């Protein structure tokens, strides 16, 4: 359950304890803890983007999360 529209990318944290998903259509990112058996555990975070750039007027009316990736040390989600 990505809790947003159009999930388009997922990323496993370097330590294998968290998984994040980007929702392109919903403009959000969700993070879940993983159980030892690899199943999704509790929700660890949810980020709803509210700002967007309208460089080309009329083209974009909402934010779109295109992807997620973890920093090599696993401290940051980008």
Short mmCIF file of N, CA, C and O in Angstrom, two decimals:
data_model
loop_
_atom_site.label_atom_id
_atom_site.label_comp_id
_atom_site.label_asym_id
_atom_site.label_seq_id
_atom_site.Cartn_x
_atom_site.Cartn_y
_atom_site.Cartn_z
N UNK A 1 0.84 -1.20 0.00
CA UNK A 1 0.00 0.00 0.00
C UNK A 1 0.88 1.26 0.00
O UNK A 1 1.55 1.55 0.97
N UNK A 2 0.87 1.97 -1.11
CA UNK A 2 1.75 3.14 -1.21
C UNK A 2 1.09 4.41 -0.70
O UNK A 2 1.74 5.45 -0.60
N UNK A 3 -0.19 4.33 -0.40
CA UNK A 3 -0.96 5.47 0.13
C UNK A 3 -0.89 6.70 -0.77
O UNK A 3 -0.94 7.83 -0.29
N UNK A 4 -0.74 6.48 -2.07
CA UNK A 4 -0.71 7.59 -3.02
C UNK A 4 -0.96 7.08 -4.42
O UNK A 4 -0.88 5.88 -4.70
N UNK A 5 -1.23 8.00 -5.32
CA UNK A 5 -1.53 7.63 -6.69
C UNK A 5 -0.30 7.41 -7.53
O UNK A 5 0.67 8.15 -7.44
N UNK A 6 -0.32 6.38 -8.33
CA UNK A 6 0.74 6.15 -9.31
C UNK A 6 2.10 5.83 -8.74
O UNK A 6 3.07 6.49 -9.10
N UNK A 7 2.22 4.79 -7.88
CA UNK A 7 3.55 4.45 -7.39
C UNK A 7 4.46 4.10 -8.58
O UNK A 7 4.04 3.39 -9.50
N UNK A 8 5.68 4.65 -8.58
CA UNK A 8 6.53 4.48 -9.75
C UNK A 8 7.95 4.02 -9.44
O UNK A 8 8.68 3.67 -10.35
N UNK A 9 8.36 4.04 -8.17
CA UNK A 9 9.73 3.66 -7.85
C UNK A 9 9.79 3.21 -6.41
O UNK A 9 9.07 3.74 -5.55
N UNK A 10 10.63 2.21 -6.14
CA UNK A 10 10.86 1.78 -4.76
C UNK A 10 12.36 1.66 -4.53
O UNK A 10 13.13 1.48 -5.48
N UNK A 11 12.77 1.77 -3.26
CA UNK A 11 14.18 1.64 -2.92
C UNK A 11 14.32 1.02 -1.54
O UNK A 11 13.64 1.44 -0.59
N UNK A 12 15.20 0.06 -1.44
CA UNK A 12 15.52 -0.60 -0.18
C UNK A 12 16.70 0.12 0.46
O UNK A 12 17.69 0.43 -0.22
N UNK A 13 16.60 0.40 1.76
CA UNK A 13 17.70 1.07 2.46
C UNK A 13 18.93 0.16 2.47
O UNK A 13 18.81 -1.06 2.39
N UNK A 14 20.14 0.76 2.56
CA UNK A 14 21.36 -0.04 2.53
C UNK A 14 21.42 -1.13 3.60
O UNK A 14 22.00 -2.19 3.36
N UNK A 15 20.80 -0.90 4.75
CA UNK A 15 20.82 -1.91 5.80
C UNK A 15 19.69 -2.93 5.67
O UNK A 15 19.60 -3.88 6.45
N UNK A 16 18.81 -2.74 4.67
CA UNK A 16 17.74 -3.69 4.42
C UNK A 16 16.59 -3.63 5.41
O UNK A 16 15.74 -4.52 5.43
N UNK A 17 16.52 -2.57 6.20
CA UNK A 17 15.48 -2.47 7.23
C UNK A 17 14.29 -1.59 6.84
O UNK A 17 13.26 -1.63 7.49
N UNK A 18 14.44 -0.79 5.79
CA UNK A 18 13.39 0.14 5.35
C UNK A 18 13.19 0.04 3.85
O UNK A 18 14.15 -0.22 3.11
N UNK A 19 11.97 0.29 3.40
CA UNK A 19 11.69 0.37 1.98
C UNK A 19 10.88 1.65 1.75
O UNK A 19 10.00 1.98 2.54
N UNK A 20 11.22 2.38 0.69
CA UNK A 20 10.54 3.63 0.36
C UNK A 20 9.92 3.51 -1.02
O UNK A 20 10.44 2.82 -1.89
N UNK A 21 8.79 4.20 -1.21
CA UNK A 21 8.12 4.21 -2.51
C UNK A 21 7.74 5.64 -2.87
O UNK A 21 7.28 6.40 -2.01
N UNK A 22 7.94 6.00 -4.13
CA UNK A 22 7.55 7.31 -4.65
C UNK A 22 6.23 7.16 -5.40
O UNK A 22 6.07 6.23 -6.19
N UNK A 23 5.31 8.07 -5.14
CA UNK A 23 4.01 8.09 -5.81
C UNK A 23 3.97 9.26 -6.78
O UNK A 23 3.78 10.41 -6.38
N UNK A 24 4.16 8.97 -8.07
CA UNK A 24 4.21 10.02 -9.08
C UNK A 24 2.91 10.81 -9.12
O UNK A 24 2.91 12.04 -9.04
N UNK A 25 1.79 10.13 -9.24
CA UNK A 25 0.51 10.82 -9.37
C UNK A 25 0.08 11.55 -8.11
O UNK A 25 -0.56 12.60 -8.17
N UNK A 26 0.45 11.01 -6.96
CA UNK A 26 0.05 11.62 -5.70
C UNK A 26 1.05 12.61 -5.15
O UNK A 26 0.76 13.34 -4.20
N UNK A 27 2.26 12.63 -5.70
CA UNK A 27 3.28 13.57 -5.23
C UNK A 27 3.75 13.30 -3.82
O UNK A 27 4.11 14.21 -3.09
N UNK A 28 3.78 12.02 -3.43
CA UNK A 28 4.17 11.68 -2.06
C UNK A 28 5.20 10.57 -2.05
O UNK A 28 5.44 9.89 -3.05
N UNK A 29 5.81 10.39 -0.88
CA UNK A 29 6.77 9.32 -0.64
C UNK A 29 6.39 8.65 0.68
O UNK A 29 6.05 9.34 1.65
N UNK A 30 6.42 7.33 0.71
CA UNK A 30 6.10 6.59 1.92
C UNK A 30 7.27 5.67 2.26
O UNK A 30 7.98 5.20 1.36
N UNK A 31 7.48 5.45 3.55
CA UNK A 31 8.54 4.57 4.03
C UNK A 31 7.94 3.56 4.99
O UNK A 31 7.15 3.92 5.88
N UNK A 32 8.30 2.30 4.81
CA UNK A 32 7.87 1.22 5.71
C UNK A 32 9.09 0.53 6.31
O UNK A 32 10.12 0.39 5.64
N UNK A 33 8.94 0.09 7.55
CA UNK A 33 9.94 -0.81 8.14
C UNK A 33 9.68 -2.20 7.56
O UNK A 33 8.55 -2.53 7.21
N UNK A 34 10.74 -2.99 7.44
CA UNK A 34 10.59 -4.36 6.99
C UNK A 34 10.74 -5.30 8.18
O UNK A 34 11.60 -5.10 9.03
N UNK A 35 9.91 -6.32 8.21
CA UNK A 35 10.02 -7.35 9.24
C UNK A 35 11.19 -8.27 8.89
O UNK A 35 11.69 -8.27 7.77
N UNK A 36 11.59 -9.07 9.83
CA UNK A 36 12.71 -9.99 9.59
C UNK A 36 12.44 -10.96 8.46
O UNK A 36 13.35 -11.40 7.78
N UNK A 37 11.15 -11.29 8.22
CA UNK A 37 10.81 -12.22 7.14
C UNK A 37 10.68 -11.51 5.79
O UNK A 37 10.35 -12.12 4.79
N UNK A 38 10.93 -10.20 5.76
CA UNK A 38 10.87 -9.42 4.52
C UNK A 38 9.52 -8.78 4.24
O UNK A 38 9.39 -8.01 3.29
N UNK A 39 8.51 -9.09 5.05
CA UNK A 39 7.18 -8.50 4.86
C UNK A 39 7.18 -7.05 5.33
O UNK A 39 8.00 -6.65 6.17
N UNK A 40 6.24 -6.26 4.78
CA UNK A 40 6.11 -4.88 5.23
C UNK A 40 5.67 -4.85 6.68
O UNK A 40 4.76 -5.58 7.08
N UNK A 41 6.30 -3.98 7.43
CA UNK A 41 5.94 -3.77 8.83
C UNK A 41 5.19 -2.46 8.96
O UNK A 41 4.43 -2.06 8.07
N UNK A 42 5.46 -1.75 10.04
CA UNK A 42 4.76 -0.50 10.30
C UNK A 42 5.26 0.63 9.40
O UNK A 42 6.40 0.62 8.93
N UNK A 43 4.37 1.59 9.17
CA UNK A 43 4.74 2.78 8.40
C UNK A 43 5.71 3.60 9.23
O UNK A 43 5.45 3.91 10.38
N UNK A 44 6.83 3.97 8.62
CA UNK A 44 7.87 4.72 9.32
C UNK A 44 7.86 6.20 8.93
O UNK A 44 8.43 7.02 9.64
N UNK A 45 7.24 6.54 7.81
CA UNK A 45 7.20 7.93 7.39
C UNK A 45 6.34 8.12 6.16
O UNK A 45 6.13 7.20 5.38
N UNK A 46 5.81 9.33 6.03
CA UNK A 46 5.02 9.70 4.85
C UNK A 46 5.28 11.18 4.60
O UNK A 46 5.18 11.99 5.52
N UNK A 47 5.62 11.50 3.38
CA UNK A 47 5.95 12.87 3.01
C UNK A 47 5.09 13.29 1.82
O UNK A 47 5.20 12.71 0.75
N UNK A 48 4.24 14.27 2.03
CA UNK A 48 3.38 14.77 0.96
C UNK A 48 3.96 16.07 0.43
O UNK A 48 4.00 17.06 1.15
N UNK A 49 4.43 16.05 -0.79
CA UNK A 49 4.95 17.27 -1.41
C UNK A 49 3.77 18.16 -1.79
O UNK A 49 2.75 17.68 -2.28
N UNK A 50 3.91 19.45 -1.55
CA UNK A 50 2.82 20.38 -1.85
C UNK A 50 3.23 21.46 -2.84
O UNK A 50 2.39 22.15 -3.38
N UNK A 51 4.53 21.61 -3.06
CA UNK A 51 5.00 22.64 -3.98
C UNK A 51 5.38 22.02 -5.31
O UNK A 51 5.81 20.89 -5.38
N UNK A 52 5.25 22.81 -6.36
CA UNK A 52 5.64 22.36 -7.69
C UNK A 52 6.07 23.56 -8.50
O UNK A 52 5.80 24.70 -8.14
N UNK A 53 6.74 23.31 -9.59
CA UNK A 53 7.20 24.37 -10.49
C UNK A 53 6.36 24.38 -11.75
O UNK A 53 6.17 23.34 -12.37
N UNK A 54 5.87 25.52 -12.10
CA UNK A 54 5.08 25.65 -13.33
C UNK A 54 5.91 26.41 -14.36
O UNK A 54 5.57 27.50 -14.79
N UNK A 55 7.03 25.79 -14.73
CA UNK A 55 7.94 26.40 -15.70
C UNK A 55 7.22 26.59 -17.04
O UNK A 55 7.39 27.60 -17.71
N UNK A 56 6.42 25.61 -17.40
CA UNK A 56 5.62 25.68 -18.61
C UNK A 56 4.16 25.83 -18.18
O UNK A 56 3.52 24.84 -17.82
N UNK A 57 3.62 27.04 -18.19
CA UNK A 57 2.26 27.28 -17.69
C UNK A 57 1.24 26.29 -18.27
O UNK A 57 1.24 26.00 -19.46
N UNK A 58 0.42 25.76 -17.38
CA UNK A 58 -0.62 24.83 -17.76
C UNK A 58 -0.18 23.38 -17.87
O UNK A 58 -1.00 22.49 -18.04
N UNK A 59 1.12 23.12 -17.81
CA UNK A 59 1.62 21.76 -17.98
C UNK A 59 1.56 20.96 -16.68
O UNK A 59 1.26 19.77 -16.70
N UNK A 60 1.87 21.58 -15.57
CA UNK A 60 1.94 20.85 -14.31
C UNK A 60 1.12 21.58 -13.26
O UNK A 60 1.41 22.71 -12.93
N UNK A 61 0.13 20.89 -12.71
CA UNK A 61 -0.76 21.49 -11.72
C UNK A 61 -0.55 20.94 -10.31
O UNK A 61 -1.24 21.34 -9.39
N UNK A 62 0.38 20.00 -10.16
CA UNK A 62 0.61 19.36 -8.87
C UNK A 62 2.03 18.79 -8.83
O UNK A 62 2.66 18.62 -9.88
N UNK A 63 2.54 18.48 -7.63
CA UNK A 63 3.87 17.88 -7.53
C UNK A 63 3.83 16.41 -7.97
O UNK A 63 2.79 15.75 -7.89
N UNK A 64 4.96 15.92 -8.47
CA UNK A 64 5.10 14.53 -8.90
C UNK A 64 6.41 13.98 -8.37
O UNK A 64 7.47 14.46 -8.77
N UNK A 65 6.33 12.98 -7.50
CA UNK A 65 7.54 12.32 -7.00
C UNK A 65 7.99 11.31 -8.06
O UNK A 65 7.26 10.37 -8.37
N UNK A 66 9.17 11.52 -8.63
CA UNK A 66 9.65 10.67 -9.72
C UNK A 66 10.43 9.46 -9.24
O UNK A 66 10.54 8.48 -9.96
N UNK A 67 11.03 9.53 -8.08
CA UNK A 67 11.85 8.41 -7.63
C UNK A 67 12.35 8.60 -6.21
O UNK A 67 12.22 9.68 -5.63
N UNK A 68 12.89 7.53 -5.67
CA UNK A 68 13.48 7.54 -4.33
C UNK A 68 14.81 6.80 -4.38
O UNK A 68 14.96 5.83 -5.12
N UNK A 69 15.77 7.27 -3.61
CA UNK A 69 17.04 6.57 -3.46
C UNK A 69 17.62 6.94 -2.10
O UNK A 69 17.37 8.02 -1.57
N UNK A 70 18.36 6.03 -1.54
CA UNK A 70 18.98 6.26 -0.23
C UNK A 70 20.42 6.71 -0.41
O UNK A 70 21.10 6.28 -1.34
N UNK A 71 20.89 7.55 0.50
CA UNK A 71 22.32 7.89 0.50
C UNK A 71 23.09 6.62 0.84
O UNK A 71 22.53 5.70 1.47
N UNK A 72 24.35 6.51 0.44
CA UNK A 72 25.11 5.29 0.69
C UNK A 72 25.15 4.87 2.16
O UNK A 72 25.18 3.68 2.47
N UNK A 73 25.14 5.85 3.08
CA UNK A 73 25.18 5.50 4.51
C UNK A 73 23.79 5.23 5.08
O UNK A 73 23.65 4.86 6.24
N UNK A 74 22.73 5.41 4.27
CA UNK A 74 21.37 5.12 4.70
C UNK A 74 20.74 6.16 5.61
O UNK A 74 19.63 5.97 6.10
N UNK A 75 21.42 7.27 5.81
CA UNK A 75 20.89 8.30 6.71
C UNK A 75 19.86 9.21 6.03
O UNK A 75 19.02 9.79 6.69
N UNK A 76 19.97 9.35 4.70
CA UNK A 76 19.10 10.26 3.98
C UNK A 76 18.33 9.52 2.89
O UNK A 76 18.84 8.62 2.24
N UNK A 77 17.09 9.95 2.70
CA UNK A 77 16.29 9.46 1.59
C UNK A 77 16.13 10.62 0.62
O UNK A 77 15.68 11.70 0.99
N UNK A 78 16.51 10.41 -0.60
CA UNK A 78 16.49 11.45 -1.62
C UNK A 78 15.43 11.14 -2.66
O UNK A 78 15.14 10.01 -2.95
#
